[in-house]
PDB file of N, CA, C and O in Angstrom:
ATOM      1  N   MET A   1       1.103  -0.894  -0.479  1.00  0.00           N
ATOM      2  CA  MET A   1       0.091  -0.334  -0.378  1.00  0.00           C
ATOM      3  C   MET A   1       0.938   1.141   0.125  1.00  0.00           C
ATOM      4  O   MET A   1       1.993   1.275   0.938  1.00  0.00           O
ATOM      5  N   ALA A   2       0.543   1.644  -0.561  1.00  0.00           N
ATOM      6  CA  ALA A   2       1.277   3.013  -0.951  1.00  0.00           C
ATOM      7  C   ALA A   2       0.770   4.327   0.147  1.00  0.00           C
ATOM      8  O   ALA A   2      -0.094   4.797   0.399  1.00  0.00           O
ATOM      9  N   MET A   3       1.934   5.017   0.642  1.00  0.00           N
ATOM     10  CA  MET A   3       2.014   5.932   1.799  1.00  0.00           C
ATOM     11  C   MET A   3       2.634   6.788   1.399  1.00  0.00           C
ATOM     12  O   MET A   3       3.952   7.489   1.392  1.00  0.00           O
ATOM     13  N   THR A   4       1.859   8.439   2.304  1.00  0.00           N
ATOM     14  CA  THR A   4       3.032   9.242   1.730  1.00  0.00           C
ATOM     15  C   THR A   4       3.234   9.698   3.303  1.00  0.00           C
ATOM     16  O   THR A   4       2.953  10.007   4.230  1.00  0.00           O
ATOM     17  N   LEU A   5       4.793  10.580   3.957  1.00  0.00           N
ATOM     18  CA  LEU A   5       5.343  10.924   5.162  1.00  0.00           C
ATOM     19  C   LEU A   5       6.019  11.574   5.005  1.00  0.00           C
ATOM     20  O   LEU A   5       6.964  11.809   3.767  1.00  0.00           O
ATOM     21  N   ARG A   6       5.234  12.476   5.765  1.00  0.00           N
ATOM     22  CA  ARG A   6       6.087  13.476   5.977  1.00  0.00           C
ATOM     23  C   ARG A   6       6.904  14.058   7.622  1.00  0.00           C
ATOM     24  O   ARG A   6       6.679  13.929   8.401  1.00  0.00           O
ATOM     25  N   LEU A   7       8.254  14.187   6.889  1.00  0.00           N
ATOM     26  CA  LEU A   7       9.603  14.452   7.683  1.00  0.00           C
ATOM     27  C   LEU A   7      10.018  15.843   7.771  1.00  0.00           C
ATOM     28  O   LEU A   7       9.746  16.388   6.609  1.00  0.00           O
ATOM     29  N   SER A   8      10.717  16.576   9.055  1.00  0.00           N
ATOM     30  CA  SER A   8      11.598  17.207   8.718  1.00  0.00           C
ATOM     31  C   SER A   8      12.545  17.652   8.460  1.00  0.00           C
ATOM     32  O   SER A   8      12.817  16.036   7.938  1.00  0.00           O
ATOM     33  N   PRO A   9      13.075  18.147   7.529  1.00  0.00           N
ATOM     34  CA  PRO A   9      14.537  18.121   6.884  1.00  0.00           C
ATOM     35  C   PRO A   9      15.116  17.625   8.432  1.00  0.00           C
ATOM     36  O   PRO A   9      16.467  16.882   7.211  1.00  0.00           O
ATOM     37  N   LYS A  10      15.242  18.321   9.188  1.00  0.00           N
ATOM     38  CA  LYS A  10      16.719  17.269   9.656  1.00  0.00           C
ATOM     39  C   LYS A  10      16.429  16.254  10.095  1.00  0.00           C
ATOM     40  O   LYS A  10      16.879  14.896  10.664  1.00  0.00           O
ATOM     41  N   ILE A  11      15.329  15.442  10.451  1.00  0.00           N
ATOM     42  CA  ILE A  11      14.140  13.628  10.384  1.00  0.00           C
ATOM     43  C   ILE A  11      15.383  13.573   9.245  1.00  0.00           C
ATOM     44  O   ILE A  11      15.446  12.384   9.289  1.00  0.00           O
ATOM     45  N   ASP A  12      14.998  14.002   8.143  1.00  0.00           N
ATOM     46  CA  ASP A  12      14.957  12.567   6.488  1.00  0.00           C
ATOM     47  C   ASP A  12      16.424  12.375   6.630  1.00  0.00           C
ATOM     48  O   ASP A  12      16.674  11.983   5.462  1.00  0.00           O
ATOM     49  N   ALA A  13      17.228  14.453   6.570  1.00  0.00           N
ATOM     50  CA  ALA A  13      18.730  14.110   6.693  1.00  0.00           C
ATOM     51  C   ALA A  13      19.187  12.883   7.564  1.00  0.00           C
ATOM     52  O   ALA A  13      19.829  11.965   7.117  1.00  0.00           O
ATOM     53  N   GLN A  14      18.271  12.539   9.061  1.00  0.00           N
ATOM     54  CA  GLN A  14      19.248  11.807   9.544  1.00  0.00           C
ATOM     55  C   GLN A  14      19.024  10.118   9.268  1.00  0.00           C
ATOM     56  O   GLN A  14      19.746   9.254   9.365  1.00  0.00           O
ATOM     57  N   LEU A  15      17.648  10.469   9.033  1.00  0.00           N
ATOM     58  CA  LEU A  15      17.255   9.734   8.425  1.00  0.00           C
ATOM     59  C   LEU A  15      18.055   8.949   7.030  1.00  0.00           C
ATOM     60  O   LEU A  15      18.402   7.388   6.990  1.00  0.00           O
ATOM     61  N   GLY A  16      18.198   9.770   6.045  1.00  0.00           N
ATOM     62  CA  GLY A  16      19.059   8.775   4.888  1.00  0.00           C
ATOM     63  C   GLY A  16      21.037   8.682   4.515  1.00  0.00           C
ATOM     64  O   GLY A  16      20.812   8.026   4.368  1.00  0.00           O
ATOM     65  N   GLU A  17      21.099   9.083   6.496  1.00  0.00           N
ATOM     66  CA  GLU A  17      22.351   8.956   6.670  1.00  0.00           C
ATOM     67  C   GLU A  17      22.312   7.689   7.275  1.00  0.00           C
ATOM     68  O   GLU A  17      23.064   6.776   6.691  1.00  0.00           O
ATOM     69  N   LEU A  18      21.622   7.417   7.357  1.00  0.00           N
ATOM     70  CA  LEU A  18      21.152   5.791   9.046  1.00  0.00           C
ATOM     71  C   LEU A  18      21.034   4.840   7.416  1.00  0.00           C
ATOM     72  O   LEU A  18      21.872   4.137   7.656  1.00  0.00           O
ATOM     73  N   ALA A  19      20.546   5.515   6.646  1.00  0.00           N
ATOM     74  CA  ALA A  19      20.028   3.603   5.502  1.00  0.00           C
ATOM     75  C   ALA A  19      21.158   4.728   4.618  1.00  0.00           C
ATOM     76  O   ALA A  19      21.246   3.145   4.214  1.00  0.00           O
ATOM     77  N   GLN A  20      21.875   5.339   4.366  1.00  0.00           N
ATOM     78  CA  GLN A  20      23.622   5.445   3.893  1.00  0.00           C
ATOM     79  C   GLN A  20      24.128   4.344   4.279  1.00  0.00           C
ATOM     80  O   GLN A  20      25.153   3.563   3.233  1.00  0.00           O
ATOM     81  N   ARG A  21      24.602   5.000   5.922  1.00  0.00           N
ATOM     82  CA  ARG A  21      25.156   3.306   6.706  1.00  0.00           C
ATOM     83  C   ARG A  21      24.940   2.809   7.254  1.00  0.00           C
ATOM     84  O   ARG A  21      26.087   1.644   6.935  1.00  0.00           O
ATOM     85  N   SER A  22      23.847   2.207   6.121  1.00  0.00           N
ATOM     86  CA  SER A  22      22.823   0.350   7.012  1.00  0.00           C
ATOM     87  C   SER A  22      23.229  -0.144   5.796  1.00  0.00           C
ATOM     88  O   SER A  22      22.986  -1.539   5.445  1.00  0.00           O
ATOM     89  N   GLY A  23      22.660   1.055   4.818  1.00  0.00           N
ATOM     90  CA  GLY A  23      22.751   0.093   2.909  1.00  0.00           C
ATOM     91  C   GLY A  23      21.302  -0.512   3.585  1.00  0.00           C
ATOM     92  O   GLY A  23      21.066  -0.995   2.386  1.00  0.00           O
ATOM     93  N   MET A  24      20.424   0.379   3.631  1.00  0.00           N
ATOM     94  CA  MET A  24      19.342   0.407   3.032  1.00  0.00           C
ATOM     95  C   MET A  24      18.751   1.393   2.946  1.00  0.00           C
ATOM     96  O   MET A  24      18.978   2.599   3.061  1.00  0.00           O
ATOM     97  N   SER A  25      17.300   1.273   2.156  1.00  0.00           N
ATOM     98  CA  SER A  25      16.512   2.409   2.132  1.00  0.00           C
ATOM     99  C   SER A  25      15.760   2.786   3.144  1.00  0.00           C
ATOM    100  O   SER A  25      15.686   1.710   3.931  1.00  0.00           O
ATOM    101  N   LYS A  26      15.503   4.223   3.082  1.00  0.00           N
ATOM    102  CA  LYS A  26      14.595   5.231   3.636  1.00  0.00           C
ATOM    103  C   LYS A  26      13.035   3.942   3.913  1.00  0.00           C
ATOM    104  O   LYS A  26      12.795   3.691   5.327  1.00  0.00           O
ATOM    105  N   GLN A  27      12.959   3.395   3.637  1.00  0.00           N
ATOM    106  CA  GLN A  27      11.903   2.817   3.500  1.00  0.00           C
ATOM    107  C   GLN A  27      11.717   1.899   4.554  1.00  0.00           C
ATOM    108  O   GLN A  27      11.166   1.748   5.618  1.00  0.00           O
ATOM    109  N   LYS A  28      12.881   0.789   4.172  1.00  0.00           N
ATOM    110  CA  LYS A  28      13.226  -0.283   4.453  1.00  0.00           C
ATOM    111  C   LYS A  28      13.726   0.316   6.203  1.00  0.00           C
ATOM    112  O   LYS A  28      12.928  -0.576   7.105  1.00  0.00           O
ATOM    113  N   ILE A  29      14.101   0.787   6.696  1.00  0.00           N
ATOM    114  CA  ILE A  29      14.418   1.328   8.248  1.00  0.00           C
ATOM    115  C   ILE A  29      13.321   1.678   8.077  1.00  0.00           C
ATOM    116  O   ILE A  29      12.750   1.584  10.184  1.00  0.00           O
ATOM    117  N   ILE A  30      12.200   2.692   8.445  1.00  0.00           N
ATOM    118  CA  ILE A  30      11.070   2.581   8.585  1.00  0.00           C
ATOM    119  C   ILE A  30       9.910   1.728   9.599  1.00  0.00           C
ATOM    120  O   ILE A  30       9.451   1.709  10.176  1.00  0.00           O
ATOM    121  N   SER A  31      10.072   0.592   8.046  1.00  0.00           N
ATOM    122  CA  SER A  31       9.024  -0.538   8.371  1.00  0.00           C
ATOM    123  C   SER A  31       9.875  -1.263   9.714  1.00  0.00           C
ATOM    124  O   SER A  31       9.007  -1.791  10.218  1.00  0.00           O
ATOM    125  N   ILE A  32      11.210  -1.577   9.519  1.00  0.00           N
ATOM    126  CA  ILE A  32      11.418  -2.282  10.955  1.00  0.00           C
ATOM    127  C   ILE A  32      10.851  -1.061  11.924  1.00  0.00           C
ATOM    128  O   ILE A  32      11.307  -1.685  12.974  1.00  0.00           O
ATOM    129  N   ALA A  33      10.785  -0.205  11.728  1.00  0.00           N
ATOM    130  CA  ALA A  33      10.945   0.712  13.228  1.00  0.00           C
ATOM    131  C   ALA A  33      10.062   1.073  13.556  1.00  0.00           C
ATOM    132  O   ALA A  33       9.586   0.861  14.983  1.00  0.00           O
ATOM    133  N   ILE A  34       8.669   0.508  12.310  1.00  0.00           N
ATOM    134  CA  ILE A  34       7.313   0.615  13.087  1.00  0.00           C
ATOM    135  C   ILE A  34       7.258  -0.711  13.780  1.00  0.00           C
ATOM    136  O   ILE A  34       6.251  -0.778  14.979  1.00  0.00           O
ATOM    137  N   GLU A  35       7.620  -1.882  13.256  1.00  0.00           N
ATOM    138  CA  GLU A  35       8.098  -3.026  13.512  1.00  0.00           C
ATOM    139  C   GLU A  35       7.921  -3.352  15.069  1.00  0.00           C
ATOM    140  O   GLU A  35       7.251  -3.874  15.756  1.00  0.00           O
ATOM    141  N   ALA A  36       9.388  -2.987  15.209  1.00  0.00           N
ATOM    142  CA  ALA A  36       9.796  -2.781  16.290  1.00  0.00           C
ATOM    143  C   ALA A  36       9.282  -2.169  17.568  1.00  0.00           C
ATOM    144  O   ALA A  36       9.009  -2.887  18.819  1.00  0.00           O
ATOM    145  N   HIS A  37       8.338  -0.786  16.968  1.00  0.00           N
ATOM    146  CA  HIS A  37       7.373  -0.531  17.663  1.00  0.00           C
ATOM    147  C   HIS A  37       6.047  -0.878  18.689  1.00  0.00           C
ATOM    148  O   HIS A  37       5.882  -1.388  18.969  1.00  0.00           O
ATOM    149  N   LEU A  38       5.810  -1.869  17.418  1.00  0.00           N
ATOM    150  CA  LEU A  38       4.320  -2.794  17.547  1.00  0.00           C
ATOM    151  C   LEU A  38       4.629  -3.857  18.226  1.00  0.00           C
ATOM    152  O   LEU A  38       4.061  -4.579  19.368  1.00  0.00           O
ATOM    153  N   GLU A  39       6.170  -3.864  18.311  1.00  0.00           N
ATOM    154  CA  GLU A  39       6.208  -4.728  18.994  1.00  0.00           C
ATOM    155  C   GLU A  39       5.925  -4.712  20.614  1.00  0.00           C
ATOM    156  O   GLU A  39       5.646  -5.926  21.472  1.00  0.00           O
ATOM    157  N   ARG A  40       6.732  -3.840  20.474  1.00  0.00           N
ATOM    158  CA  ARG A  40       7.175  -3.074  22.706  1.00  0.00           C
ATOM    159  C   ARG A  40       5.753  -2.865  23.123  1.00  0.00           C
ATOM    160  O   ARG A  40       5.459  -3.163  23.439  1.00  0.00           O
ATOM    161  N   THR A  41       5.039  -2.517  22.034  1.00  0.00           N
ATOM    162  CA  THR A  41       3.821  -2.324  22.558  1.00  0.00           C
ATOM    163  C   THR A  41       3.050  -3.421  23.246  1.00  0.00           C
ATOM    164  O   THR A  41       1.971  -3.547  24.199  1.00  0.00           O
ATOM    165  N   GLY A  42       2.524  -3.743  22.342  1.00  0.00           N
ATOM    166  CA  GLY A  42       2.671  -5.364  22.272  1.00  0.00           C
ATOM    167  C   GLY A  42       2.029  -6.252  23.545  1.00  0.00           C
ATOM    168  O   GLY A  42       1.892  -6.435  23.655  1.00  0.00           O
ATOM    169  N   GLN A  43       4.243  -6.059  23.473  1.00  0.00           N
ATOM    170  CA  GLN A  43       4.954  -7.032  24.997  1.00  0.00           C
ATOM    171  C   GLN A  43       3.937  -6.327  25.848  1.00  0.00           C
ATOM    172  O   GLN A  43       3.417  -6.085  27.193  1.00  0.00           O
ATOM    173  N   SER A  44       3.862  -5.000  26.375  1.00  0.00           N
ATOM    174  CA  SER A  44       3.580  -3.995  26.482  1.00  0.00           C
ATOM    175  C   SER A  44       2.107  -3.533  27.314  1.00  0.00           C
ATOM    176  O   SER A  44       2.022  -4.270  29.209  1.00  0.00           O
ATOM    177  N   ASP A  45       1.380  -4.237  26.495  1.00  0.00           N
ATOM    178  CA  ASP A  45       0.311  -4.500  26.776  1.00  0.00           C
ATOM    179  C   ASP A  45      -0.376  -5.961  27.639  1.00  0.00           C
ATOM    180  O   ASP A  45      -1.102  -5.831  28.174  1.00  0.00           O
ATOM    181  N   GLN A  46       0.938  -6.791  26.981  1.00  0.00           N
ATOM    182  CA  GLN A  46       0.756  -7.746  26.978  1.00  0.00           C
ATOM    183  C   GLN A  46       1.096  -8.282  29.004  1.00  0.00           C
ATOM    184  O   GLN A  46      -0.011  -8.664  30.106  1.00  0.00           O
ATOM    185  N   ALA A  47       1.964  -7.919  29.400  1.00  0.00           N
ATOM    186  CA  ALA A  47       2.412  -7.175  30.744  1.00  0.00           C
ATOM    187  C   ALA A  47       1.603  -6.616  31.613  1.00  0.00           C
ATOM    188  O   ALA A  47       0.683  -6.942  32.803  1.00  0.00           O
ATOM    189  N   GLN A  48       0.853  -5.395  31.357  1.00  0.00           N
ATOM    190  CA  GLN A  48       0.220  -4.601  31.724  1.00  0.00           C
ATOM    191  C   GLN A  48      -1.432  -5.926  32.266  1.00  0.00           C
ATOM    192  O   GLN A  48      -1.554  -5.413  32.928  1.00  0.00           O
ATOM    193  N   ARG A  49      -1.950  -6.476  31.005  1.00  0.00           N
ATOM    194  CA  ARG A  49      -2.428  -7.160  30.969  1.00  0.00           C
ATOM    195  C   ARG A  49      -2.698  -8.528  32.171  1.00  0.00           C
ATOM    196  O   ARG A  49      -3.333  -9.192  33.888  1.00  0.00           O
ATOM    197  N   VAL A  50      -1.351  -8.989  32.017  1.00  0.00           N
ATOM    198  CA  VAL A  50      -0.938  -9.971  33.570  1.00  0.00           C
ATOM    199  C   VAL A  50      -0.716  -9.487  34.960  1.00  0.00           C
ATOM    200  O   VAL A  50      -1.472 -10.566  35.777  1.00  0.00           O
ATOM    201  N   CYS A  51      -0.431  -9.001  34.983  1.00  0.00           N
ATOM    202  CA  CYS A  51      -0.350  -7.698  36.525  1.00  0.00           C
ATOM    203  C   CYS A  51      -1.721  -7.613  36.511  1.00  0.00           C
ATOM    204  O   CYS A  51      -2.113  -7.810  37.881  1.00  0.00           O
ATOM    205  N   ASP A  52      -2.917  -6.783  35.930  1.00  0.00           N
ATOM    206  CA  ASP A  52      -4.056  -6.544  36.007  1.00  0.00           C
ATOM    207  C   ASP A  52      -4.420  -7.833  36.499  1.00  0.00           C
ATOM    208  O   ASP A  52      -5.209  -7.719  37.746  1.00  0.00           O
ATOM    209  N   LYS A  53      -3.971  -8.992  35.963  1.00  0.00           N
ATOM    210  CA  LYS A  53      -5.369  -9.992  36.476  1.00  0.00           C
ATOM    211  C   LYS A  53      -4.398 -10.919  37.298  1.00  0.00           C
ATOM    212  O   LYS A  53      -4.524 -11.105  38.711  1.00  0.00           O
ATOM    213  N   VAL A  54      -3.103 -11.034  37.562  1.00  0.00           N
ATOM    214  CA  VAL A  54      -2.499 -11.137  39.038  1.00  0.00           C
ATOM    215  C   VAL A  54      -2.808 -10.020  39.983  1.00  0.00           C
ATOM    216  O   VAL A  54      -3.096 -10.335  41.723  1.00  0.00           O
ATOM    217  N   LEU A  55      -3.081  -9.080  40.444  1.00  0.00           N
ATOM    218  CA  LEU A  55      -3.974  -7.493  41.009  1.00  0.00           C
ATOM    219  C   LEU A  55      -4.844  -8.012  41.453  1.00  0.00           C
ATOM    220  O   LEU A  55      -4.801  -7.883  42.439  1.00  0.00           O
ATOM    221  N   THR A  56      -5.347  -8.755  40.782  1.00  0.00           N
ATOM    222  CA  THR A  56      -6.432  -9.186  41.059  1.00  0.00           C
ATOM    223  C   THR A  56      -6.835 -10.288  42.064  1.00  0.00           C
ATOM    224  O   THR A  56      -8.005 -10.161  43.026  1.00  0.00           O
ATOM    225  N   ARG A  57      -7.134 -11.233  41.248  1.00  0.00           N
ATOM    226  CA  ARG A  57      -6.337 -12.459  41.907  1.00  0.00           C
ATOM    227  C   ARG A  57      -6.141 -12.482  43.337  1.00  0.00           C
ATOM    228  O   ARG A  57      -6.280 -13.039  44.385  1.00  0.00           O
ATOM    229  N   ASP A  58      -4.700 -12.246  43.562  1.00  0.00           N
ATOM    230  CA  ASP A  58      -4.167 -12.459  44.841  1.00  0.00           C
ATOM    231  C   ASP A  58      -4.197 -10.486  45.522  1.00  0.00           C
ATOM    232  O   ASP A  58      -2.869 -10.133  46.630  1.00  0.00           O
ATOM    233  N   LYS A  59      -4.694 -10.158  45.666  1.00  0.00           N
ATOM    234  CA  LYS A  59      -5.187  -8.717  46.221  1.00  0.00           C
ATOM    235  C   LYS A  59      -4.917  -8.544  47.340  1.00  0.00           C
ATOM    236  O   LYS A  59      -4.075  -8.291  48.451  1.00  0.00           O
ATOM    237  N   ASP A  60      -6.360  -9.495  48.212  1.00  0.00           N
ATOM    238  CA  ASP A  60      -5.862 -10.157  49.261  1.00  0.00           C
ATOM    239  C   ASP A  60      -4.519 -10.346  50.332  1.00  0.00           C
ATOM    240  O   ASP A  60      -3.987  -9.920  51.174  1.00  0.00           O
ATOM    241  N   PRO A  61      -3.428 -11.628  49.241  1.00  0.00           N
ATOM    242  CA  PRO A  61      -2.684 -11.692  50.049  1.00  0.00           C
ATOM    243  C   PRO A  61      -1.244 -10.610  49.721  1.00  0.00           C
ATOM    244  O   PRO A  61      -0.399  -9.957  50.669  1.00  0.00           O
ATOM    245  N   LEU A  62      -1.753  -9.867  48.483  1.00  0.00           N
ATOM    246  CA  LEU A  62      -0.737  -8.283  48.301  1.00  0.00           C
ATOM    247  C   LEU A  62      -1.019  -7.230  49.927  1.00  0.00           C
ATOM    248  O   LEU A  62       0.155  -6.754  50.032  1.00  0.00           O
ATOM    249  N   GLU A  63      -2.357  -7.015  49.614  1.00  0.00           N
ATOM    250  CA  GLU A  63      -2.719  -5.780  51.090  1.00  0.00           C
ATOM    251  C   GLU A  63      -1.950  -6.095  51.897  1.00  0.00           C
ATOM    252  O   GLU A  63      -1.620  -5.868  52.624  1.00  0.00           O
ATOM    253  N   ARG A  64      -2.035  -8.181  52.758  1.00  0.00           N
ATOM    254  CA  ARG A  64      -1.534  -8.393  53.593  1.00  0.00           C
ATOM    255  C   ARG A  64      -0.248  -8.506  54.035  1.00  0.00           C
ATOM    256  O   ARG A  64       0.459  -7.418  54.749  1.00  0.00           O
ATOM    257  N   LEU A  65       0.866  -8.897  52.771  1.00  0.00           N
ATOM    258  CA  LEU A  65       2.109  -8.173  52.740  1.00  0.00           C
ATOM    259  C   LEU A  65       2.431  -6.731  52.739  1.00  0.00           C
ATOM    260  O   LEU A  65       3.825  -5.992  53.315  1.00  0.00           O
ATOM    261  N   ALA A  66       1.721  -6.367  52.751  1.00  0.00           N
ATOM    262  CA  ALA A  66       2.296  -3.978  51.982  1.00  0.00           C
ATOM    263  C   ALA A  66       2.134  -3.799  53.581  1.00  0.00           C
ATOM    264  O   ALA A  66       2.629  -2.367  53.722  1.00  0.00           O
ATOM    265  N   ASN A  67       0.926  -4.465  54.265  1.00  0.00           N
ATOM    266  CA  ASN A  67       0.471  -3.678  56.272  1.00  0.00           C
ATOM    267  C   ASN A  67       1.526  -4.808  56.592  1.00  0.00           C
ATOM    268  O   ASN A  67       1.358  -4.462  57.999  1.00  0.00           O
ATOM    269  N   ALA A  68       2.266  -5.687  55.867  1.00  0.00           N
ATOM    270  CA  ALA A  68       3.163  -6.091  56.980  1.00  0.00           C
ATOM    271  C   ALA A  68       4.160  -5.467  57.981  1.00  0.00           C
ATOM    272  O   ALA A  68       5.171  -4.786  57.835  1.00  0.00           O
TER     273      ALA A  68
END
C-alpha cells in the first residue's frame, strides 16, 4: 500500500544518513522501526494485562504483605 510520510528536513537528513550507513532504503528502516514499536507496544499491553490479573487475583495476600 502506498503512503506519503512527511518528515522534517532534519529527520529526513538523519534518516538518509542512517539508510546510507546501513545499506538499507529509508522505507526499510521506517518499516523496521514501526514493526519494533508495534512489538514493544504489544508486549507492554500483554504485561499490563498479566499484572492486572495478578493484582486482582491476589489482592488480599498482597494487601496483607503491604501492611506487614
